[in-house]
Amino acid sequence: MTGSDAAHRADDLAARQAELVAALVAGGPLPPGFAPAPLAAARAALLRKRAGEVARHWPLLAAALGAEWPARFSAWAADRPTRGSLRDGWDFARALRDEGALPPLGAEELAVREAGARYDGHRPPRPRRLPAWGRVRGAVAVQLAGRVRLLRPAPRASLDTAGRDR
């Protein structure tokens, strides 16, 4: 085997691995030579793992969604490559806010995050240096001297039959 053959094989292997990773974590098409069922099972397992990692960074949002958390997050994340647990949770919370589906606990957690850090959706969040505030669905948080305080919690709607906020 010559050096160019080895380089070609390495490039081919790298391309096939990239296709497999895209299919598993970014909603890419099924690569040739892979059975759909095992790939779907691995993809579902990776989405559940990702939901668990995001829940560790966004515990109030996950708790507010309760048993719906894994399914709702996985549906949202299915076609999005991960950008890290903190950023994935931030983007998911903003998406729920934009849909009008963000529960009060999630609104409070998002308001605290917005007050404490600058995040434009593209670059990693950066701590704020100047006084700032975050307001999401009625929840208000302020950041002064590096400390974030929730000044006003989000209004609670009436509870549904399962005892959760609507």
Short mmCIF file of N, CA and C in Angstrom, two decimals:
data_model
loop_
_atom_site.label_atom_id
_atom_site.label_comp_id
_atom_site.label_asym_id
_atom_site.label_seq_id
_atom_site.Cartn_x
_atom_site.Cartn_y
_atom_site.Cartn_z
N MET A 1 0.86 -1.17 0.00
CA MET A 1 0.00 0.00 0.00
C MET A 1 0.91 1.23 0.00
N THR A 2 0.61 2.16 -0.89
CA THR A 2 1.40 3.37 -0.98
C THR A 2 0.86 4.42 -0.01
N GLY A 3 1.62 5.48 0.15
CA GLY A 3 1.22 6.56 1.05
C GLY A 3 -0.07 7.22 0.60
N SER A 4 -0.27 7.36 -0.72
CA SER A 4 -1.50 8.01 -1.21
C SER A 4 -2.71 7.11 -1.00
N ASP A 5 -2.53 5.77 -1.10
CA ASP A 5 -3.65 4.85 -0.82
C ASP A 5 -4.06 4.94 0.64
N ALA A 6 -3.09 5.00 1.54
CA ALA A 6 -3.39 5.10 2.97
C ALA A 6 -4.09 6.43 3.26
N ALA A 7 -3.65 7.49 2.64
CA ALA A 7 -4.28 8.80 2.85
C ALA A 7 -5.71 8.79 2.32
N HIS A 8 -5.92 8.15 1.16
CA HIS A 8 -7.27 8.06 0.59
C HIS A 8 -8.20 7.26 1.51
N ARG A 9 -7.70 6.13 2.02
CA ARG A 9 -8.51 5.32 2.94
C ARG A 9 -8.83 6.08 4.22
N ALA A 10 -7.88 6.81 4.75
CA ALA A 10 -8.11 7.60 5.96
C ALA A 10 -9.14 8.68 5.70
N ASP A 11 -9.06 9.33 4.55
CA ASP A 11 -10.05 10.36 4.20
C ASP A 11 -11.43 9.75 4.05
N ASP A 12 -11.49 8.57 3.40
CA ASP A 12 -12.77 7.88 3.22
C ASP A 12 -13.37 7.46 4.56
N LEU A 13 -12.53 6.94 5.44
CA LEU A 13 -12.99 6.54 6.77
C LEU A 13 -13.49 7.76 7.55
N ALA A 14 -12.76 8.85 7.48
CA ALA A 14 -13.17 10.07 8.18
C ALA A 14 -14.52 10.57 7.66
N ALA A 15 -14.72 10.50 6.35
CA ALA A 15 -15.99 10.95 5.76
C ALA A 15 -17.13 10.05 6.22
N ARG A 16 -16.91 8.74 6.24
CA ARG A 16 -17.95 7.81 6.69
C ARG A 16 -18.25 8.01 8.17
N GLN A 17 -17.23 8.24 8.98
CA GLN A 17 -17.46 8.50 10.40
C GLN A 17 -18.24 9.79 10.60
N ALA A 18 -17.94 10.81 9.82
CA ALA A 18 -18.67 12.08 9.92
C ALA A 18 -20.14 11.88 9.55
N GLU A 19 -20.42 11.06 8.54
CA GLU A 19 -21.81 10.76 8.16
C GLU A 19 -22.53 10.05 9.30
N LEU A 20 -21.86 9.10 9.94
CA LEU A 20 -22.46 8.36 11.04
C LEU A 20 -22.75 9.28 12.22
N VAL A 21 -21.81 10.13 12.58
CA VAL A 21 -22.02 11.06 13.69
C VAL A 21 -23.17 12.00 13.37
N ALA A 22 -23.23 12.51 12.13
CA ALA A 22 -24.32 13.41 11.74
C ALA A 22 -25.67 12.69 11.84
N ALA A 23 -25.72 11.43 11.47
CA ALA A 23 -26.97 10.67 11.56
C ALA A 23 -27.37 10.43 13.01
N LEU A 24 -26.39 10.24 13.88
CA LEU A 24 -26.69 9.95 15.28
C LEU A 24 -27.09 11.18 16.08
N VAL A 25 -26.41 12.30 15.88
CA VAL A 25 -26.63 13.44 16.78
C VAL A 25 -27.16 14.70 16.11
N ALA A 26 -27.23 14.74 14.79
CA ALA A 26 -27.65 15.98 14.14
C ALA A 26 -28.78 15.79 13.13
N GLY A 27 -29.43 14.64 13.15
CA GLY A 27 -30.56 14.42 12.26
C GLY A 27 -30.17 14.19 10.81
N GLY A 28 -28.93 13.79 10.57
CA GLY A 28 -28.47 13.54 9.21
C GLY A 28 -29.10 12.28 8.63
N PRO A 29 -28.94 12.10 7.31
CA PRO A 29 -29.51 10.90 6.66
C PRO A 29 -28.77 9.63 7.09
N LEU A 30 -29.45 8.51 6.92
CA LEU A 30 -28.88 7.21 7.25
C LEU A 30 -27.72 6.91 6.31
N PRO A 31 -26.51 6.67 6.85
CA PRO A 31 -25.38 6.36 5.97
C PRO A 31 -25.56 4.97 5.35
N PRO A 32 -25.02 4.76 4.16
CA PRO A 32 -25.13 3.45 3.53
C PRO A 32 -24.41 2.38 4.34
N GLY A 33 -25.02 1.20 4.39
CA GLY A 33 -24.41 0.08 5.09
C GLY A 33 -24.83 -0.06 6.54
N PHE A 34 -25.73 0.80 7.04
CA PHE A 34 -26.19 0.72 8.42
C PHE A 34 -27.66 0.35 8.45
N ALA A 35 -28.01 -0.53 9.37
CA ALA A 35 -29.40 -0.93 9.54
C ALA A 35 -30.15 0.20 10.26
N PRO A 36 -31.36 0.53 9.81
CA PRO A 36 -32.09 1.65 10.41
C PRO A 36 -32.47 1.45 11.88
N ALA A 37 -32.89 0.25 12.25
CA ALA A 37 -33.38 0.03 13.62
C ALA A 37 -32.30 0.23 14.68
N PRO A 38 -31.13 -0.39 14.55
CA PRO A 38 -30.10 -0.16 15.57
C PRO A 38 -29.62 1.30 15.60
N LEU A 39 -29.56 1.94 14.44
CA LEU A 39 -29.16 3.33 14.40
C LEU A 39 -30.20 4.22 15.09
N ALA A 40 -31.47 3.91 14.88
CA ALA A 40 -32.54 4.67 15.55
C ALA A 40 -32.49 4.46 17.07
N ALA A 41 -32.19 3.25 17.50
CA ALA A 41 -32.08 2.98 18.94
C ALA A 41 -30.90 3.74 19.55
N ALA A 42 -29.78 3.75 18.86
CA ALA A 42 -28.62 4.49 19.36
C ALA A 42 -28.91 5.99 19.38
N ARG A 43 -29.59 6.48 18.37
CA ARG A 43 -29.95 7.91 18.30
C ARG A 43 -30.87 8.28 19.46
N ALA A 44 -31.86 7.44 19.75
CA ALA A 44 -32.78 7.71 20.87
C ALA A 44 -32.04 7.70 22.20
N ALA A 45 -31.11 6.77 22.36
CA ALA A 45 -30.34 6.70 23.60
C ALA A 45 -29.47 7.95 23.77
N LEU A 46 -28.87 8.42 22.69
CA LEU A 46 -28.05 9.62 22.77
C LEU A 46 -28.90 10.86 23.07
N LEU A 47 -30.11 10.93 22.53
CA LEU A 47 -31.00 12.05 22.84
C LEU A 47 -31.43 12.02 24.30
N ARG A 48 -31.71 10.82 24.85
CA ARG A 48 -32.06 10.72 26.27
C ARG A 48 -30.88 11.15 27.14
N LYS A 49 -29.67 10.73 26.77
CA LYS A 49 -28.49 11.13 27.53
C LYS A 49 -28.31 12.64 27.47
N ARG A 50 -28.50 13.21 26.30
CA ARG A 50 -28.38 14.66 26.14
C ARG A 50 -29.43 15.39 26.98
N ALA A 51 -30.66 14.87 27.01
CA ALA A 51 -31.71 15.48 27.83
C ALA A 51 -31.33 15.44 29.31
N GLY A 52 -30.74 14.36 29.75
CA GLY A 52 -30.30 14.26 31.14
C GLY A 52 -29.20 15.25 31.47
N GLU A 53 -28.26 15.45 30.54
CA GLU A 53 -27.18 16.40 30.75
C GLU A 53 -27.74 17.83 30.82
N VAL A 54 -28.67 18.15 29.94
CA VAL A 54 -29.26 19.49 29.95
C VAL A 54 -30.07 19.69 31.23
N ALA A 55 -30.76 18.66 31.69
CA ALA A 55 -31.55 18.77 32.93
C ALA A 55 -30.66 19.08 34.13
N ARG A 56 -29.41 18.64 34.11
CA ARG A 56 -28.49 18.96 35.21
C ARG A 56 -28.15 20.45 35.21
N HIS A 57 -28.12 21.07 34.05
CA HIS A 57 -27.84 22.51 33.97
C HIS A 57 -29.10 23.36 34.13
N TRP A 58 -30.26 22.80 33.82
CA TRP A 58 -31.54 23.52 33.85
C TRP A 58 -32.54 22.71 34.69
N PRO A 59 -32.28 22.53 35.99
CA PRO A 59 -33.13 21.65 36.80
C PRO A 59 -34.56 22.16 36.97
N LEU A 60 -34.75 23.47 37.07
CA LEU A 60 -36.12 23.98 37.25
C LEU A 60 -36.95 23.80 35.99
N LEU A 61 -36.35 24.01 34.85
CA LEU A 61 -37.05 23.80 33.58
C LEU A 61 -37.45 22.33 33.43
N ALA A 62 -36.51 21.44 33.72
CA ALA A 62 -36.80 20.00 33.62
C ALA A 62 -37.89 19.59 34.62
N ALA A 63 -37.81 20.12 35.84
CA ALA A 63 -38.82 19.78 36.86
C ALA A 63 -40.18 20.33 36.47
N ALA A 64 -40.21 21.52 35.88
CA ALA A 64 -41.49 22.12 35.50
C ALA A 64 -42.17 21.31 34.39
N LEU A 65 -41.39 20.73 33.50
CA LEU A 65 -41.97 19.92 32.43
C LEU A 65 -42.27 18.49 32.89
N GLY A 66 -41.69 18.09 34.00
CA GLY A 66 -41.99 16.78 34.59
C GLY A 66 -41.72 15.63 33.64
N ALA A 67 -42.66 14.73 33.56
CA ALA A 67 -42.50 13.53 32.73
C ALA A 67 -42.43 13.85 31.25
N GLU A 68 -42.88 15.04 30.86
CA GLU A 68 -42.81 15.44 29.44
C GLU A 68 -41.40 15.87 29.03
N TRP A 69 -40.53 16.15 30.01
CA TRP A 69 -39.21 16.69 29.72
C TRP A 69 -38.44 15.89 28.67
N PRO A 70 -38.20 14.58 28.85
CA PRO A 70 -37.36 13.88 27.87
C PRO A 70 -37.94 13.92 26.45
N ALA A 71 -39.24 13.72 26.33
CA ALA A 71 -39.85 13.70 25.00
C ALA A 71 -39.83 15.08 24.35
N ARG A 72 -40.16 16.11 25.11
CA ARG A 72 -40.20 17.47 24.54
C ARG A 72 -38.80 17.94 24.16
N PHE A 73 -37.84 17.69 25.04
CA PHE A 73 -36.47 18.10 24.71
C PHE A 73 -35.96 17.31 23.52
N SER A 74 -36.19 16.00 23.50
CA SER A 74 -35.69 15.17 22.40
C SER A 74 -36.31 15.59 21.07
N ALA A 75 -37.60 15.91 21.07
CA ALA A 75 -38.24 16.37 19.82
C ALA A 75 -37.60 17.67 19.34
N TRP A 76 -37.30 18.56 20.27
CA TRP A 76 -36.67 19.83 19.90
C TRP A 76 -35.23 19.60 19.41
N ALA A 77 -34.50 18.73 20.09
CA ALA A 77 -33.07 18.54 19.82
C ALA A 77 -32.78 17.58 18.68
N ALA A 78 -33.78 16.86 18.18
CA ALA A 78 -33.54 15.79 17.21
C ALA A 78 -32.76 16.24 15.98
N ASP A 79 -33.01 17.43 15.49
CA ASP A 79 -32.35 17.89 14.27
C ASP A 79 -31.29 18.96 14.53
N ARG A 80 -30.91 19.11 15.78
CA ARG A 80 -29.93 20.14 16.14
C ARG A 80 -28.68 19.47 16.73
N PRO A 81 -27.52 19.82 16.21
CA PRO A 81 -26.31 19.31 16.85
C PRO A 81 -26.15 19.97 18.21
N THR A 82 -25.53 19.29 19.13
CA THR A 82 -25.35 19.84 20.46
C THR A 82 -24.34 20.98 20.45
N ARG A 83 -24.57 21.95 21.33
CA ARG A 83 -23.64 23.06 21.50
C ARG A 83 -23.20 23.11 22.95
N GLY A 84 -23.41 22.02 23.66
CA GLY A 84 -23.11 21.96 25.08
C GLY A 84 -24.41 22.03 25.86
N SER A 85 -24.43 21.43 27.03
CA SER A 85 -25.65 21.31 27.82
C SER A 85 -26.24 22.65 28.22
N LEU A 86 -25.40 23.57 28.66
CA LEU A 86 -25.89 24.88 29.08
C LEU A 86 -26.55 25.62 27.91
N ARG A 87 -25.88 25.65 26.77
CA ARG A 87 -26.41 26.36 25.61
C ARG A 87 -27.63 25.65 25.03
N ASP A 88 -27.63 24.32 25.03
CA ASP A 88 -28.81 23.60 24.54
C ASP A 88 -30.03 23.93 25.39
N GLY A 89 -29.85 23.95 26.71
CA GLY A 89 -30.95 24.28 27.60
C GLY A 89 -31.42 25.70 27.40
N TRP A 90 -30.49 26.61 27.22
CA TRP A 90 -30.82 28.02 27.01
C TRP A 90 -31.63 28.19 25.73
N ASP A 91 -31.16 27.54 24.66
CA ASP A 91 -31.87 27.62 23.38
C ASP A 91 -33.26 26.98 23.48
N PHE A 92 -33.36 25.86 24.19
CA PHE A 92 -34.64 25.18 24.36
C PHE A 92 -35.61 26.04 25.17
N ALA A 93 -35.11 26.65 26.25
CA ALA A 93 -35.97 27.52 27.06
C ALA A 93 -36.46 28.72 26.25
N ARG A 94 -35.58 29.28 25.45
CA ARG A 94 -36.00 30.41 24.59
C ARG A 94 -37.02 29.96 23.55
N ALA A 95 -36.84 28.76 23.02
CA ALA A 95 -37.81 28.25 22.04
C ALA A 95 -39.18 28.05 22.70
N LEU A 96 -39.20 27.50 23.91
CA LEU A 96 -40.46 27.34 24.63
C LEU A 96 -41.09 28.70 24.93
N ARG A 97 -40.25 29.68 25.31
CA ARG A 97 -40.76 31.03 25.57
C ARG A 97 -41.40 31.61 24.31
N ASP A 98 -40.74 31.44 23.18
CA ASP A 98 -41.26 31.98 21.92
C ASP A 98 -42.56 31.32 21.50
N GLU A 99 -42.73 30.04 21.87
CA GLU A 99 -43.97 29.31 21.58
C GLU A 99 -45.07 29.62 22.59
N GLY A 100 -44.72 30.29 23.69
CA GLY A 100 -45.68 30.54 24.76
C GLY A 100 -45.91 29.32 25.63
N ALA A 101 -44.96 28.38 25.61
CA ALA A 101 -45.11 27.12 26.35
C ALA A 101 -44.13 26.99 27.51
N LEU A 102 -43.45 28.07 27.88
CA LEU A 102 -42.48 28.01 28.96
C LEU A 102 -43.20 28.05 30.30
N PRO A 103 -43.05 27.01 31.14
CA PRO A 103 -43.71 27.01 32.44
C PRO A 103 -43.09 28.05 33.39
N PRO A 104 -43.82 28.45 34.43
CA PRO A 104 -43.32 29.48 35.34
C PRO A 104 -41.93 29.20 35.94
N LEU A 105 -41.68 27.98 36.38
CA LEU A 105 -40.36 27.67 36.93
C LEU A 105 -39.26 27.84 35.87
N GLY A 106 -39.55 27.43 34.66
CA GLY A 106 -38.60 27.61 33.57
C GLY A 106 -38.39 29.08 33.25
N ALA A 107 -39.47 29.88 33.34
CA ALA A 107 -39.36 31.32 33.10
C ALA A 107 -38.46 31.97 34.14
N GLU A 108 -38.60 31.55 35.39
CA GLU A 108 -37.76 32.10 36.45
C GLU A 108 -36.29 31.73 36.22
N GLU A 109 -36.06 30.48 35.86
CA GLU A 109 -34.68 30.04 35.62
C GLU A 109 -34.08 30.78 34.43
N LEU A 110 -34.85 30.96 33.37
CA LEU A 110 -34.36 31.69 32.21
C LEU A 110 -34.10 33.16 32.55
N ALA A 111 -34.97 33.78 33.33
CA ALA A 111 -34.77 35.19 33.72
C ALA A 111 -33.48 35.34 34.52
N VAL A 112 -33.20 34.39 35.41
CA VAL A 112 -31.97 34.44 36.20
C VAL A 112 -30.76 34.29 35.27
N ARG A 113 -30.83 33.37 34.32
CA ARG A 113 -29.70 33.18 33.39
C ARG A 113 -29.49 34.42 32.53
N GLU A 114 -30.59 35.02 32.04
CA GLU A 114 -30.50 36.20 31.19
C GLU A 114 -29.90 37.37 31.96
N ALA A 115 -30.21 37.48 33.24
CA ALA A 115 -29.66 38.58 34.06
C ALA A 115 -28.18 38.36 34.35
N GLY A 116 -27.78 37.13 34.50
CA GLY A 116 -26.42 36.83 34.92
C GLY A 116 -25.40 36.70 33.81
N ALA A 117 -25.86 36.46 32.59
CA ALA A 117 -24.91 36.24 31.50
C ALA A 117 -25.47 36.77 30.18
N ARG A 118 -24.55 37.07 29.30
CA ARG A 118 -24.88 37.52 27.95
C ARG A 118 -24.79 36.31 27.02
N TYR A 119 -25.85 36.01 26.29
CA TYR A 119 -25.83 34.88 25.36
C TYR A 119 -26.62 35.28 24.13
N ASP A 120 -25.94 35.31 22.99
CA ASP A 120 -26.58 35.74 21.75
C ASP A 120 -27.10 34.57 20.91
N GLY A 121 -26.93 33.36 21.38
CA GLY A 121 -27.38 32.19 20.63
C GLY A 121 -26.32 31.64 19.69
N HIS A 122 -25.19 32.32 19.58
CA HIS A 122 -24.13 31.87 18.68
C HIS A 122 -22.82 31.60 19.41
N ARG A 123 -22.43 32.54 20.25
CA ARG A 123 -21.19 32.39 21.02
C ARG A 123 -21.52 31.89 22.42
N PRO A 124 -20.55 31.30 23.11
CA PRO A 124 -20.81 30.84 24.48
C PRO A 124 -21.24 31.99 25.40
N PRO A 125 -22.06 31.70 26.40
CA PRO A 125 -22.48 32.75 27.34
C PRO A 125 -21.28 33.35 28.06
N ARG A 126 -21.36 34.66 28.31
CA ARG A 126 -20.31 35.37 29.04
C ARG A 126 -20.94 36.07 30.23
N PRO A 127 -20.29 36.01 31.39
CA PRO A 127 -20.85 36.70 32.57
C PRO A 127 -20.97 38.20 32.31
N ARG A 128 -22.02 38.78 32.82
CA ARG A 128 -22.21 40.23 32.70
C ARG A 128 -21.36 40.92 33.77
N ARG A 129 -20.81 42.06 33.41
CA ARG A 129 -19.99 42.82 34.36
C ARG A 129 -20.77 43.98 34.95
N LEU A 130 -21.67 44.55 34.19
CA LEU A 130 -22.45 45.69 34.65
C LEU A 130 -23.79 45.21 35.19
N PRO A 131 -24.45 46.02 35.98
CA PRO A 131 -25.78 45.63 36.46
C PRO A 131 -26.69 45.31 35.28
N ALA A 132 -27.51 44.28 35.44
CA ALA A 132 -28.40 43.86 34.35
C ALA A 132 -29.65 43.24 34.94
N TRP A 133 -30.64 43.08 34.11
CA TRP A 133 -31.87 42.43 34.55
C TRP A 133 -32.35 41.50 33.45
N GLY A 134 -33.14 40.52 33.85
CA GLY A 134 -33.75 39.59 32.92
C GLY A 134 -35.23 39.51 33.25
N ARG A 135 -36.04 39.53 32.21
CA ARG A 135 -37.49 39.46 32.41
C ARG A 135 -38.05 38.45 31.41
N VAL A 136 -38.70 37.42 31.94
CA VAL A 136 -39.28 36.38 31.10
C VAL A 136 -40.63 36.00 31.68
N ARG A 137 -41.68 36.18 30.91
CA ARG A 137 -43.03 35.77 31.28
C ARG A 137 -43.43 36.24 32.68
N GLY A 138 -43.08 37.46 33.01
CA GLY A 138 -43.45 38.03 34.30
C GLY A 138 -42.42 37.84 35.39
N ALA A 139 -41.49 36.93 35.21
CA ALA A 139 -40.42 36.75 36.20
C ALA A 139 -39.36 37.82 35.96
N VAL A 140 -38.87 38.42 37.03
CA VAL A 140 -37.85 39.47 36.91
C VAL A 140 -36.68 39.12 37.82
N ALA A 141 -35.49 39.13 37.24
CA ALA A 141 -34.26 38.88 38.00
C ALA A 141 -33.29 40.03 37.73
N VAL A 142 -32.50 40.38 38.73
CA VAL A 142 -31.48 41.42 38.56
C VAL A 142 -30.12 40.87 38.97
N GLN A 143 -29.09 41.45 38.36
CA GLN A 143 -27.72 41.09 38.67
C GLN A 143 -27.00 42.37 39.05
N LEU A 144 -26.47 42.39 40.26
CA LEU A 144 -25.67 43.50 40.76
C LEU A 144 -24.43 42.93 41.41
N ALA A 145 -23.29 43.46 41.07
CA ALA A 145 -22.02 43.04 41.67
C ALA A 145 -21.81 41.53 41.58
N GLY A 146 -22.22 40.95 40.47
CA GLY A 146 -22.00 39.52 40.26
C GLY A 146 -22.99 38.60 40.92
N ARG A 147 -23.97 39.14 41.64
CA ARG A 147 -24.98 38.30 42.30
C ARG A 147 -26.32 38.50 41.60
N VAL A 148 -26.98 37.39 41.34
CA VAL A 148 -28.28 37.44 40.66
C VAL A 148 -29.37 37.10 41.66
N ARG A 149 -30.39 37.90 41.68
CA ARG A 149 -31.53 37.69 42.57
C ARG A 149 -32.82 37.71 41.76
N LEU A 150 -33.71 36.81 42.08
CA LEU A 150 -35.04 36.81 41.48
C LEU A 150 -35.90 37.78 42.29
N LEU A 151 -36.31 38.88 41.65
CA LEU A 151 -37.11 39.88 42.36
C LEU A 151 -38.59 39.53 42.36
N ARG A 152 -39.05 39.02 41.23
CA ARG A 152 -40.47 38.69 41.14
C ARG A 152 -40.61 37.35 40.42
N PRO A 153 -41.26 36.40 41.06
CA PRO A 153 -41.47 35.11 40.39
C PRO A 153 -42.51 35.24 39.27
N ALA A 154 -42.49 34.28 38.39
CA ALA A 154 -43.47 34.25 37.31
C ALA A 154 -44.84 33.97 37.89
N PRO A 155 -45.88 34.59 37.34
CA PRO A 155 -47.23 34.30 37.85
C PRO A 155 -47.58 32.84 37.62
N ARG A 156 -48.23 32.27 38.60
CA ARG A 156 -48.64 30.87 38.52
C ARG A 156 -50.06 30.81 37.98
N ALA A 157 -50.24 30.00 36.96
CA ALA A 157 -51.58 29.76 36.44
C ALA A 157 -52.25 28.73 37.34
N SER A 158 -53.50 28.50 37.09
CA SER A 158 -54.17 27.47 37.86
C SER A 158 -53.54 26.12 37.55
N LEU A 159 -53.66 25.19 38.45
CA LEU A 159 -53.04 23.89 38.28
C LEU A 159 -53.93 22.99 37.44
N ASP A 160 -53.30 22.11 36.66
CA ASP A 160 -54.09 21.14 35.91
C ASP A 160 -54.44 19.96 36.81
N THR A 161 -55.07 18.94 36.27
CA THR A 161 -55.54 17.82 37.09
C THR A 161 -54.40 17.02 37.70
N ALA A 162 -53.18 17.12 37.11
CA ALA A 162 -52.03 16.40 37.67
C ALA A 162 -51.30 17.23 38.72
N GLY A 163 -51.78 18.46 39.00
CA GLY A 163 -51.16 19.29 40.01
C GLY A 163 -49.99 20.10 39.51
N ARG A 164 -49.80 20.17 38.17
CA ARG A 164 -48.72 20.95 37.60
C ARG A 164 -49.24 22.29 37.11
N ASP A 165 -48.34 23.27 37.03
CA ASP A 165 -48.72 24.56 36.47
C ASP A 165 -49.05 24.38 34.99
N ARG A 166 -50.03 25.13 34.54
CA ARG A 166 -50.35 25.10 33.12
C ARG A 166 -49.59 26.17 32.41
#
